[in-house]
Amino acid sequence: MRLFRRSIEIILANQAPTGAYIASPNFPTYHYSWFRDGTYIAYAMDAAGEHESAQRFHDWAAGIIAARASQIRNALERREKGERLTSQDYLHTRYTLDGREATEKWPNFQLDGFGAWLWGASQHLALAGLEAPPPKWREAIELLASYLAALWDYPCYDQWEEEPDHIHIYTLVTIYGGLQASAKLLKRRQWADTAETIRSFVLANGVIDGHLVKDIGTKAVDGALVAASTPYGMFMPDDPLMRATAARIEADLRKEGGGVHRYKEDTFYGGGEWILLTAWLGWYYVEVGEPERARELLALVEAQANERGELPEQVARNLNDPDSYQPWVTRWGPIAQPLLWSHAKHLILSNALS
Ligand code: BGC
């Protein structure tokens, strides 16, 4: 309970006056706000009853999209004409706290954060008891849903900002969730149809040995794949496909009862145990009716808070590749702590359990 309040405090203290949530305040590379991280943070705040904070984030995000309407329409036109899209056409994945694109080089073409945001905006309306999206949100939802419906099968960087030449199952499930939510909200049948096409595509191309895979054409799992049910609802949590996916994550991405790794070959900071993924698996277990397993994961997460109650991005334990830990520390500094997305997943799991 103490850490629950602390997670809320840390998130509030790191929300800019603009509404943006900084990814991590003391890790210079993360002095930006990501649609991906921000959506889960806002959802966690909604789940904890902090609707005003969530609303301010969504307002900021909707403003960013609405301000790029002509860029998005341009990209859609070019796509329609069968022209090649360039980096000018793609929306950036992260922004400065006052809503500008960053200038340094970054793998910007990532679609998952926008799928997540479409889902998150509609969750906010439901959880905060609002009937309809404000006009600026409506415009942003319209633009983004059209953008994702047109580009969903483009290879892009994944949720870990890697692998640009692949199509990723996690990315597809966020787009699925975002399009279904938008179709309901703005009553657009065609987005729900596209979502169903994406689901069929995943079933046809993204399943090996009865479980989901990280990327089309690969065999391994990714710790974020529980998102296919929790929260994006492409499959029910107790669907045999989800059960098998969770079992593979347990077998391949947890060592000695520790937390969840991103994927087997991850070498970022040595490839440690990610707090947000450990909590996410716990959230899945709550949904599938296994609260004891969820409680065990919550305890693992809470044990990682420092004396100030701050949760890190990852814990350097059971590293996939110990030799690549130090080079990252030298390059970017110690592991980000606090990471707001870790606090968000902690809040979501605690809330789901109670
Ligand atoms: C992660 C992303 C995340 C970003 C900010 C990156 O290292 O791979 O998923 O959005 O950090 O937290």
mmCIF file of C-alpha atoms and ligand atoms in Angstrom:
data_model
loop_
_atom_site.group_PDB
_atom_site.id
_atom_site.type_symbol
_atom_site.label_atom_id
_atom_site.label_comp_id
_atom_site.label_asym_id
_atom_site.label_seq_id
_atom_site.Cartn_x
_atom_site.Cartn_y
_atom_site.Cartn_z
ATOM 1 C CA MET A 1 0.000 0.000 0.000
ATOM 2 C CA ARG A 2 2.838 2.358 0.839
ATOM 3 C CA LEU A 3 4.429 1.773 -2.570
ATOM 4 C CA PHE A 4 1.048 2.236 -4.254
ATOM 5 C CA ARG A 5 0.834 5.816 -2.939
ATOM 6 C CA ARG A 6 4.497 6.355 -3.732
ATOM 7 C CA SER A 7 4.006 5.248 -7.347
ATOM 8 C CA ILE A 8 1.229 7.824 -7.723
ATOM 9 C CA GLU A 9 3.387 10.533 -6.117
ATOM 10 C CA ILE A 10 6.341 9.780 -8.389
ATOM 11 C CA ILE A 11 4.161 9.910 -11.486
ATOM 12 C CA LEU A 12 2.512 13.181 -10.441
ATOM 13 C CA ALA A 13 5.837 14.756 -9.548
ATOM 14 C CA ASN A 14 7.164 13.916 -13.007
ATOM 15 C CA GLN A 15 4.244 15.130 -15.070
ATOM 16 C CA ALA A 16 5.149 18.355 -16.839
ATOM 17 C CA PRO A 17 2.785 21.353 -16.770
ATOM 18 C CA THR A 18 2.033 20.516 -20.416
ATOM 19 C CA GLY A 19 0.609 17.130 -19.350
ATOM 20 C CA ALA A 20 3.513 15.075 -20.732
ATOM 21 C CA TYR A 21 5.037 12.379 -18.516
ATOM 22 C CA ILE A 22 8.824 12.236 -18.680
ATOM 23 C CA ALA A 23 9.957 8.616 -19.159
ATOM 24 C CA SER A 24 12.588 8.922 -16.405
ATOM 25 C CA PRO A 25 13.728 12.138 -14.702
ATOM 26 C CA ASN A 26 17.307 11.139 -13.928
ATOM 27 C CA PHE A 27 18.291 9.288 -17.082
ATOM 28 C CA PRO A 28 19.175 11.886 -19.707
ATOM 29 C CA THR A 29 18.293 9.670 -22.699
ATOM 30 C CA TYR A 30 14.753 9.364 -21.340
ATOM 31 C CA HIS A 31 14.031 13.079 -20.912
ATOM 32 C CA TYR A 32 11.182 12.752 -23.389
ATOM 33 C CA SER A 33 7.597 11.597 -23.350
ATOM 34 C CA TRP A 34 6.736 8.483 -25.363
ATOM 35 C CA PHE A 35 3.200 7.651 -26.527
ATOM 36 C CA ARG A 36 3.903 4.064 -25.439
ATOM 37 C CA ASP A 37 5.062 4.750 -21.878
ATOM 38 C CA GLY A 38 2.636 7.640 -21.448
ATOM 39 C CA THR A 39 -0.430 5.617 -22.377
ATOM 40 C CA TYR A 40 0.262 2.985 -19.716
ATOM 41 C CA ILE A 41 1.082 5.666 -17.171
ATOM 42 C CA ALA A 42 -2.200 7.459 -17.884
ATOM 43 C CA TYR A 43 -4.132 4.189 -17.736
ATOM 44 C CA ALA A 44 -2.528 3.393 -14.369
ATOM 45 C CA MET A 45 -3.514 6.831 -13.095
ATOM 46 C CA ASP A 46 -7.089 6.309 -14.314
ATOM 47 C CA ALA A 47 -7.191 2.921 -12.611
ATOM 48 C CA ALA A 48 -5.971 4.603 -9.406
ATOM 49 C CA GLY A 49 -8.693 7.267 -9.663
ATOM 50 C CA GLU A 50 -6.283 10.056 -10.734
ATOM 51 C CA HIS A 51 -8.335 11.017 -13.776
ATOM 52 C CA GLU A 52 -7.177 14.594 -13.946
ATOM 53 C CA SER A 53 -3.563 13.547 -14.500
ATOM 54 C CA ALA A 54 -4.582 11.040 -17.193
ATOM 55 C CA GLN A 55 -6.754 13.621 -18.911
ATOM 56 C CA ARG A 56 -3.874 16.117 -19.033
ATOM 57 C CA PHE A 57 -1.621 13.536 -20.698
ATOM 58 C CA HIS A 58 -4.236 12.606 -23.295
ATOM 59 C CA ASP A 59 -4.873 16.255 -24.017
ATOM 60 C CA TRP A 60 -1.162 16.785 -24.643
ATOM 61 C CA ALA A 61 -1.002 13.704 -26.881
ATOM 62 C CA ALA A 62 -4.122 14.665 -28.864
ATOM 63 C CA GLY A 63 -2.627 18.130 -29.396
ATOM 64 C CA ILE A 64 0.537 16.625 -30.849
ATOM 65 C CA ILE A 65 -1.415 14.543 -33.349
ATOM 66 C CA ALA A 66 -3.867 17.297 -34.281
ATOM 67 C CA ALA A 67 -0.937 19.658 -34.937
ATOM 68 C CA ARG A 68 0.451 17.136 -37.453
ATOM 69 C CA ALA A 69 -2.763 16.669 -39.417
ATOM 70 C CA SER A 70 -1.281 17.739 -42.743
ATOM 71 C CA GLN A 71 1.754 15.454 -42.314
ATOM 72 C CA ILE A 72 -0.571 12.510 -41.637
ATOM 73 C CA ARG A 73 -2.903 13.342 -44.530
ATOM 74 C CA ASN A 74 0.092 13.643 -46.807
ATOM 75 C CA ALA A 75 1.369 10.215 -45.755
ATOM 76 C CA LEU A 76 -2.065 8.707 -46.360
ATOM 77 C CA GLU A 77 -2.258 10.240 -49.810
ATOM 78 C CA ARG A 78 1.162 8.946 -50.751
ATOM 79 C CA ARG A 79 0.268 5.506 -49.469
ATOM 80 C CA GLU A 80 -2.962 5.621 -51.474
ATOM 81 C CA LYS A 81 -1.007 6.462 -54.640
ATOM 82 C CA GLY A 82 1.412 3.610 -53.933
ATOM 83 C CA GLU A 83 4.356 5.982 -53.422
ATOM 84 C CA ARG A 84 7.219 5.103 -51.084
ATOM 85 C CA LEU A 85 6.952 6.741 -47.676
ATOM 86 C CA THR A 86 10.019 8.439 -46.254
ATOM 87 C CA SER A 87 11.067 9.489 -42.770
ATOM 88 C CA GLN A 88 9.251 12.825 -43.374
ATOM 89 C CA ASP A 89 5.956 10.946 -43.508
ATOM 90 C CA TYR A 90 6.268 9.035 -40.262
ATOM 91 C CA LEU A 91 5.188 10.357 -36.899
ATOM 92 C CA HIS A 92 7.890 10.380 -34.258
ATOM 93 C CA THR A 93 7.589 8.016 -31.353
ATOM 94 C CA ARG A 94 8.711 10.404 -28.581
ATOM 95 C CA TYR A 95 8.476 14.162 -28.035
ATOM 96 C CA THR A 96 9.961 16.842 -25.829
ATOM 97 C CA LEU A 97 7.760 17.721 -22.878
ATOM 98 C CA ASP A 98 6.517 20.764 -24.764
ATOM 99 C CA GLY A 99 5.543 18.658 -27.735
ATOM 100 C CA ARG A 100 8.376 19.021 -30.239
ATOM 101 C CA GLU A 101 10.258 16.353 -32.175
ATOM 102 C CA ALA A 102 13.722 15.638 -30.819
ATOM 103 C CA THR A 103 16.593 16.552 -33.098
ATOM 104 C CA GLU A 104 19.078 13.753 -32.401
ATOM 105 C CA LYS A 105 18.967 10.543 -34.414
ATOM 106 C CA TRP A 106 16.445 8.004 -33.068
ATOM 107 C CA PRO A 107 14.538 5.013 -34.502
ATOM 108 C CA ASN A 108 11.358 7.023 -34.886
ATOM 109 C CA PHE A 109 9.158 4.864 -37.042
ATOM 110 C CA GLN A 110 7.315 2.828 -34.396
ATOM 111 C CA LEU A 111 3.579 2.206 -34.649
ATOM 112 C CA ASP A 112 2.771 0.494 -31.337
ATOM 113 C CA GLY A 113 2.590 3.650 -29.211
ATOM 114 C CA PHE A 114 -0.187 5.038 -31.388
ATOM 115 C CA GLY A 115 -2.236 1.847 -31.249
ATOM 116 C CA ALA A 116 -1.776 1.895 -27.494
ATOM 117 C CA TRP A 117 -2.828 5.537 -27.311
ATOM 118 C CA LEU A 118 -6.069 4.964 -29.234
ATOM 119 C CA TRP A 119 -6.912 2.217 -26.768
ATOM 120 C CA GLY A 120 -5.826 4.332 -23.788
ATOM 121 C CA ALA A 121 -7.816 7.420 -24.812
ATOM 122 C CA SER A 122 -11.005 5.402 -24.984
ATOM 123 C CA GLN A 123 -10.183 3.710 -21.653
ATOM 124 C CA HIS A 124 -9.830 7.146 -20.123
ATOM 125 C CA LEU A 125 -13.259 8.219 -21.336
ATOM 126 C CA ALA A 126 -14.807 5.064 -19.889
ATOM 127 C CA LEU A 127 -12.935 5.133 -16.571
ATOM 128 C CA ALA A 128 -13.454 8.848 -16.015
ATOM 129 C CA GLY A 129 -17.161 8.487 -16.874
ATOM 130 C CA LEU A 130 -17.060 10.823 -19.891
ATOM 131 C CA GLU A 131 -19.513 10.290 -22.689
ATOM 132 C CA ALA A 132 -17.736 11.594 -25.757
ATOM 133 C CA PRO A 133 -14.229 12.651 -26.729
ATOM 134 C CA PRO A 134 -13.542 16.426 -26.837
ATOM 135 C CA PRO A 135 -13.249 17.758 -30.435
ATOM 136 C CA LYS A 136 -9.436 17.830 -30.432
ATOM 137 C CA TRP A 137 -9.309 14.181 -29.312
ATOM 138 C CA ARG A 138 -11.856 13.243 -31.957
ATOM 139 C CA GLU A 139 -9.666 14.766 -34.618
ATOM 140 C CA ALA A 140 -6.567 13.001 -33.268
ATOM 141 C CA ILE A 141 -8.368 9.655 -33.059
ATOM 142 C CA GLU A 142 -9.679 10.023 -36.595
ATOM 143 C CA LEU A 143 -6.201 10.850 -37.943
ATOM 144 C CA LEU A 144 -4.347 8.149 -36.036
ATOM 145 C CA ALA A 145 -6.832 5.380 -36.702
ATOM 146 C CA SER A 146 -6.658 6.179 -40.435
ATOM 147 C CA TYR A 147 -2.846 6.266 -40.265
ATOM 148 C CA LEU A 148 -2.663 2.876 -38.525
ATOM 149 C CA ALA A 149 -5.322 1.275 -40.704
ATOM 150 C CA ALA A 150 -3.205 2.239 -43.728
ATOM 151 C CA LEU A 151 0.249 1.336 -42.381
ATOM 152 C CA TRP A 152 -0.302 -1.635 -40.051
ATOM 153 C CA ASP A 153 1.533 -4.120 -42.284
ATOM 154 C CA TYR A 154 4.629 -1.939 -42.743
ATOM 155 C CA PRO A 155 7.755 -3.272 -41.013
ATOM 156 C CA CYS A 156 8.735 -0.765 -38.318
ATOM 157 C CA TYR A 157 10.811 -0.584 -35.132
ATOM 158 C CA ASP A 158 9.310 -2.625 -32.316
ATOM 159 C CA GLN A 159 8.358 -1.710 -28.753
ATOM 160 C CA TRP A 160 12.011 -1.994 -27.753
ATOM 161 C CA GLU A 161 12.973 0.333 -30.623
ATOM 162 C CA GLU A 162 14.774 -2.427 -32.500
ATOM 163 C CA GLU A 163 14.332 -4.734 -35.515
ATOM 164 C CA PRO A 164 13.096 -2.251 -38.161
ATOM 165 C CA ASP A 165 12.847 -4.881 -40.884
ATOM 166 C CA HIS A 166 10.287 -7.040 -39.149
ATOM 167 C CA ILE A 167 6.563 -7.011 -38.490
ATOM 168 C CA HIS A 168 6.044 -7.480 -34.745
ATOM 169 C CA ILE A 169 3.173 -9.224 -33.044
ATOM 170 C CA TYR A 170 3.178 -6.805 -30.105
ATOM 171 C CA THR A 171 2.837 -3.887 -32.534
ATOM 172 C CA LEU A 172 -0.030 -5.614 -34.330
ATOM 173 C CA VAL A 173 -1.952 -6.305 -31.126
ATOM 174 C CA THR A 174 -1.722 -2.666 -30.044
ATOM 175 C CA ILE A 175 -3.022 -1.579 -33.454
ATOM 176 C CA TYR A 176 -5.801 -4.151 -33.183
ATOM 177 C CA GLY A 177 -6.800 -2.801 -29.754
ATOM 178 C CA GLY A 178 -6.566 0.806 -30.911
ATOM 179 C CA LEU A 179 -8.649 0.265 -34.036
ATOM 180 C CA GLN A 180 -11.360 -1.685 -32.205
ATOM 181 C CA ALA A 181 -11.592 1.022 -29.542
ATOM 182 C CA SER A 182 -11.737 3.812 -32.143
ATOM 183 C CA ALA A 183 -14.303 1.974 -34.259
ATOM 184 C CA LYS A 184 -16.590 1.779 -31.243
ATOM 185 C CA LEU A 185 -15.979 5.352 -30.172
ATOM 186 C CA LEU A 186 -16.451 7.032 -33.553
ATOM 187 C CA LYS A 187 -18.716 4.343 -35.031
ATOM 188 C CA ARG A 188 -16.486 3.409 -37.966
ATOM 189 C CA ARG A 189 -17.136 -0.109 -39.122
ATOM 190 C CA GLN A 190 -14.112 -0.112 -41.471
ATOM 191 C CA TRP A 191 -11.608 0.156 -38.594
ATOM 192 C CA ALA A 192 -13.159 -2.861 -36.875
ATOM 193 C CA ASP A 193 -12.904 -4.735 -40.187
ATOM 194 C CA THR A 194 -9.210 -3.850 -40.487
ATOM 195 C CA ALA A 195 -8.708 -5.006 -36.894
ATOM 196 C CA GLU A 196 -10.242 -8.369 -37.787
ATOM 197 C CA THR A 197 -7.931 -8.624 -40.803
ATOM 198 C CA ILE A 198 -4.985 -8.019 -38.466
ATOM 199 C CA ARG A 199 -6.201 -10.739 -36.112
ATOM 200 C CA SER A 200 -6.450 -13.243 -38.987
ATOM 201 C CA PHE A 201 -2.961 -12.194 -40.122
ATOM 202 C CA VAL A 202 -1.571 -12.859 -36.639
ATOM 203 C CA LEU A 203 -3.218 -16.273 -36.479
ATOM 204 C CA ALA A 204 -1.914 -17.186 -39.925
ATOM 205 C CA ASN A 205 1.630 -15.847 -39.525
ATOM 206 C CA GLY A 206 2.414 -15.235 -35.876
ATOM 207 C CA VAL A 207 1.921 -18.640 -34.253
ATOM 208 C CA ILE A 208 4.514 -21.407 -33.893
ATOM 209 C CA ASP A 209 4.069 -24.541 -31.762
ATOM 210 C CA GLY A 210 0.795 -23.168 -30.447
ATOM 211 C CA HIS A 211 2.229 -19.904 -29.038
ATOM 212 C CA LEU A 212 2.611 -16.367 -30.355
ATOM 213 C CA VAL A 213 6.042 -15.296 -31.590
ATOM 214 C CA LYS A 214 7.954 -12.045 -31.216
ATOM 215 C CA ASP A 215 8.228 -11.168 -34.931
ATOM 216 C CA ILE A 216 6.784 -12.681 -38.087
ATOM 217 C CA GLY A 217 9.268 -15.264 -39.333
ATOM 218 C CA THR A 218 10.873 -15.931 -35.939
ATOM 219 C CA LYS A 219 10.214 -18.612 -33.339
ATOM 220 C CA ALA A 220 11.022 -17.002 -30.019
ATOM 221 C CA VAL A 221 8.720 -15.202 -27.573
ATOM 222 C CA ASP A 222 8.843 -11.692 -26.169
ATOM 223 C CA GLY A 223 7.872 -10.717 -22.637
ATOM 224 C CA ALA A 224 5.353 -8.185 -23.947
ATOM 225 C CA LEU A 225 3.252 -10.762 -25.798
ATOM 226 C CA VAL A 226 0.765 -11.079 -22.931
ATOM 227 C CA ALA A 227 -0.562 -7.799 -24.349
ATOM 228 C CA ALA A 228 -2.379 -9.853 -26.988
ATOM 229 C CA SER A 229 -5.012 -10.491 -24.336
ATOM 230 C CA THR A 230 -4.081 -8.082 -21.551
ATOM 231 C CA PRO A 231 -5.135 -5.401 -22.315
ATOM 232 C CA TYR A 232 -5.741 -5.380 -26.081
ATOM 233 C CA GLY A 233 -8.167 -8.294 -26.196
ATOM 234 C CA MET A 234 -7.174 -9.867 -29.502
ATOM 235 C CA PHE A 235 -7.547 -13.184 -27.647
ATOM 236 C CA MET A 236 -9.182 -14.123 -24.354
ATOM 237 C CA PRO A 237 -6.684 -14.609 -21.498
ATOM 238 C CA ASP A 238 -7.637 -18.286 -21.191
ATOM 239 C CA ASP A 239 -7.402 -18.981 -24.918
ATOM 240 C CA PRO A 240 -4.999 -21.938 -25.319
ATOM 241 C CA LEU A 241 -2.841 -19.670 -27.488
ATOM 242 C CA MET A 242 -2.402 -17.206 -24.609
ATOM 243 C CA ARG A 243 -1.872 -20.000 -22.079
ATOM 244 C CA ALA A 244 0.868 -21.451 -24.286
ATOM 245 C CA THR A 245 2.424 -18.004 -24.830
ATOM 246 C CA ALA A 246 2.534 -17.311 -21.089
ATOM 247 C CA ALA A 247 4.018 -20.762 -20.474
ATOM 248 C CA ARG A 248 6.796 -20.069 -23.032
ATOM 249 C CA ILE A 249 7.498 -16.702 -21.421
ATOM 250 C CA GLU A 250 7.809 -18.478 -18.053
ATOM 251 C CA ALA A 251 10.095 -21.142 -19.523
ATOM 252 C CA ASP A 252 12.303 -18.960 -21.717
ATOM 253 C CA LEU A 253 12.271 -15.515 -20.118
ATOM 254 C CA ARG A 254 12.290 -16.135 -16.357
ATOM 255 C CA LYS A 255 15.339 -17.563 -14.664
ATOM 256 C CA GLU A 256 15.418 -19.017 -11.150
ATOM 257 C CA GLY A 257 12.046 -17.589 -10.184
ATOM 258 C CA GLY A 258 13.206 -14.073 -11.059
ATOM 259 C CA GLY A 259 11.490 -11.359 -13.083
ATOM 260 C CA VAL A 260 10.716 -11.364 -16.801
ATOM 261 C CA HIS A 261 13.349 -10.595 -19.461
ATOM 262 C CA ARG A 262 12.388 -8.798 -22.703
ATOM 263 C CA TYR A 263 13.627 -11.605 -24.981
ATOM 264 C CA LYS A 264 16.377 -14.185 -24.880
ATOM 265 C CA GLU A 265 18.995 -12.320 -26.908
ATOM 266 C CA ASP A 266 18.447 -8.940 -25.270
ATOM 267 C CA THR A 267 21.782 -7.334 -24.394
ATOM 268 C CA PHE A 268 20.613 -3.808 -23.418
ATOM 269 C CA TYR A 269 22.308 -3.289 -20.010
ATOM 270 C CA GLY A 270 23.177 -6.987 -20.208
ATOM 271 C CA GLY A 271 19.525 -7.983 -20.680
ATOM 272 C CA GLY A 272 18.190 -7.970 -17.108
ATOM 273 C CA GLU A 273 14.765 -8.499 -15.531
ATOM 274 C CA TRP A 274 12.251 -5.820 -16.490
ATOM 275 C CA ILE A 275 9.939 -4.546 -13.758
ATOM 276 C CA LEU A 276 7.177 -3.573 -16.151
ATOM 277 C CA LEU A 277 7.160 -6.994 -17.809
ATOM 278 C CA THR A 278 7.156 -8.803 -14.480
ATOM 279 C CA ALA A 279 4.125 -6.768 -13.411
ATOM 280 C CA TRP A 280 2.506 -7.261 -16.834
ATOM 281 C CA LEU A 281 2.694 -11.051 -16.523
ATOM 282 C CA GLY A 282 1.123 -10.630 -13.077
ATOM 283 C CA TRP A 283 -1.695 -8.587 -14.624
ATOM 284 C CA TYR A 284 -2.241 -11.417 -17.094
ATOM 285 C CA TYR A 285 -2.449 -13.942 -14.231
ATOM 286 C CA VAL A 286 -5.078 -11.824 -12.487
ATOM 287 C CA GLU A 287 -7.147 -11.831 -15.664
ATOM 288 C CA VAL A 288 -6.807 -15.551 -16.152
ATOM 289 C CA GLY A 289 -7.832 -16.217 -12.540
ATOM 290 C CA GLU A 290 -4.485 -17.094 -10.943
ATOM 291 C CA PRO A 291 -4.059 -14.435 -8.247
ATOM 292 C CA GLU A 292 -1.414 -16.392 -6.284
ATOM 293 C CA ARG A 293 0.967 -16.239 -9.220
ATOM 294 C CA ALA A 294 0.156 -12.553 -9.644
ATOM 295 C CA ARG A 295 0.910 -11.885 -5.960
ATOM 296 C CA GLU A 296 4.266 -13.616 -6.270
ATOM 297 C CA LEU A 297 5.155 -11.321 -9.180
ATOM 298 C CA LEU A 298 3.927 -8.230 -7.342
ATOM 299 C CA ALA A 299 6.206 -9.130 -4.436
ATOM 300 C CA LEU A 300 9.144 -9.478 -6.845
ATOM 301 C CA VAL A 301 8.400 -6.030 -8.269
ATOM 302 C CA GLU A 302 8.003 -4.327 -4.900
ATOM 303 C CA ALA A 303 11.256 -5.800 -3.609
ATOM 304 C CA GLN A 304 13.083 -3.778 -6.283
ATOM 305 C CA ALA A 305 12.108 -0.324 -5.016
ATOM 306 C CA ASN A 306 15.006 1.630 -3.522
ATOM 307 C CA GLU A 307 14.880 3.492 -0.195
ATOM 308 C CA ARG A 308 13.049 6.361 -1.914
ATOM 309 C CA GLY A 309 10.421 3.965 -3.232
ATOM 310 C CA GLU A 310 11.668 4.292 -6.824
ATOM 311 C CA LEU A 311 11.388 1.394 -9.265
ATOM 312 C CA PRO A 312 14.019 0.897 -11.955
ATOM 313 C CA GLU A 313 13.538 -0.001 -15.597
ATOM 314 C CA GLN A 314 15.326 -3.301 -15.147
ATOM 315 C CA VAL A 315 17.270 -5.195 -12.509
ATOM 316 C CA ALA A 316 20.768 -6.387 -13.404
ATOM 317 C CA ARG A 317 20.133 -9.948 -12.215
ATOM 318 C CA ASN A 318 20.333 -13.226 -14.149
ATOM 319 C CA LEU A 319 21.715 -11.177 -17.056
ATOM 320 C CA ASN A 320 21.425 -12.657 -20.554
ATOM 321 C CA ASP A 321 24.872 -11.303 -21.408
ATOM 322 C CA PRO A 322 26.844 -9.984 -18.407
ATOM 323 C CA ASP A 323 29.605 -8.575 -20.660
ATOM 324 C CA SER A 324 27.304 -6.023 -22.199
ATOM 325 C CA TYR A 325 26.165 -4.509 -18.895
ATOM 326 C CA GLN A 326 29.109 -2.161 -18.227
ATOM 327 C CA PRO A 327 29.390 -0.750 -21.762
ATOM 328 C CA TRP A 328 25.820 0.576 -21.454
ATOM 329 C CA VAL A 329 26.536 2.094 -18.037
ATOM 330 C CA THR A 330 29.546 3.837 -19.553
ATOM 331 C CA ARG A 331 27.485 5.064 -22.507
ATOM 332 C CA TRP A 332 24.206 6.189 -20.894
ATOM 333 C CA GLY A 333 24.792 6.018 -17.094
ATOM 334 C CA PRO A 334 23.227 3.709 -14.474
ATOM 335 C CA ILE A 335 19.898 1.987 -15.248
ATOM 336 C CA ALA A 336 16.981 4.449 -15.294
ATOM 337 C CA GLN A 337 15.371 4.762 -11.837
ATOM 338 C CA PRO A 338 12.641 5.754 -11.362
ATOM 339 C CA LEU A 339 11.118 4.689 -14.656
ATOM 340 C CA LEU A 340 7.537 5.949 -14.722
ATOM 341 C CA TRP A 341 6.352 3.057 -16.878
ATOM 342 C CA SER A 342 7.557 0.624 -14.152
ATOM 343 C CA HIS A 343 5.527 2.546 -11.576
ATOM 344 C CA ALA A 344 2.542 2.474 -13.923
ATOM 345 C CA LYS A 345 2.633 -1.302 -14.284
ATOM 346 C CA HIS A 346 3.063 -1.625 -10.535
ATOM 347 C CA LEU A 347 -0.093 0.431 -10.002
ATOM 348 C CA ILE A 348 -2.016 -1.529 -12.622
ATOM 349 C CA LEU A 349 -1.094 -4.879 -11.084
ATOM 350 C CA SER A 350 -1.776 -3.741 -7.493
ATOM 351 C CA ASN A 351 -5.104 -2.368 -8.591
ATOM 352 C CA ALA A 352 -6.043 -5.487 -10.559
ATOM 353 C CA LEU A 353 -5.253 -7.630 -7.511
ATOM 354 C CA SER A 354 -7.360 -5.562 -5.164
HETATM 355 C C1 BGC B 1 12.502 1.019 -24.365
HETATM 356 C C2 BGC B 1 11.176 1.565 -24.858
HETATM 357 C C3 BGC B 1 10.719 2.717 -23.972
HETATM 358 C C4 BGC B 1 11.834 3.759 -23.772
HETATM 359 C C5 BGC B 1 11.460 4.788 -22.718
HETATM 360 C C6 BGC B 1 13.509 2.150 -24.265
HETATM 361 O O1 BGC B 1 14.724 1.648 -23.814
HETATM 362 O O2 BGC B 1 12.962 0.011 -25.233
HETATM 363 O O3 BGC B 1 10.208 0.565 -24.830
HETATM 364 O O4 BGC B 1 9.596 3.318 -24.521
HETATM 365 O O5 BGC B 1 13.005 3.114 -23.355
HETATM 366 O O6 BGC B 1 11.114 4.199 -21.507
#
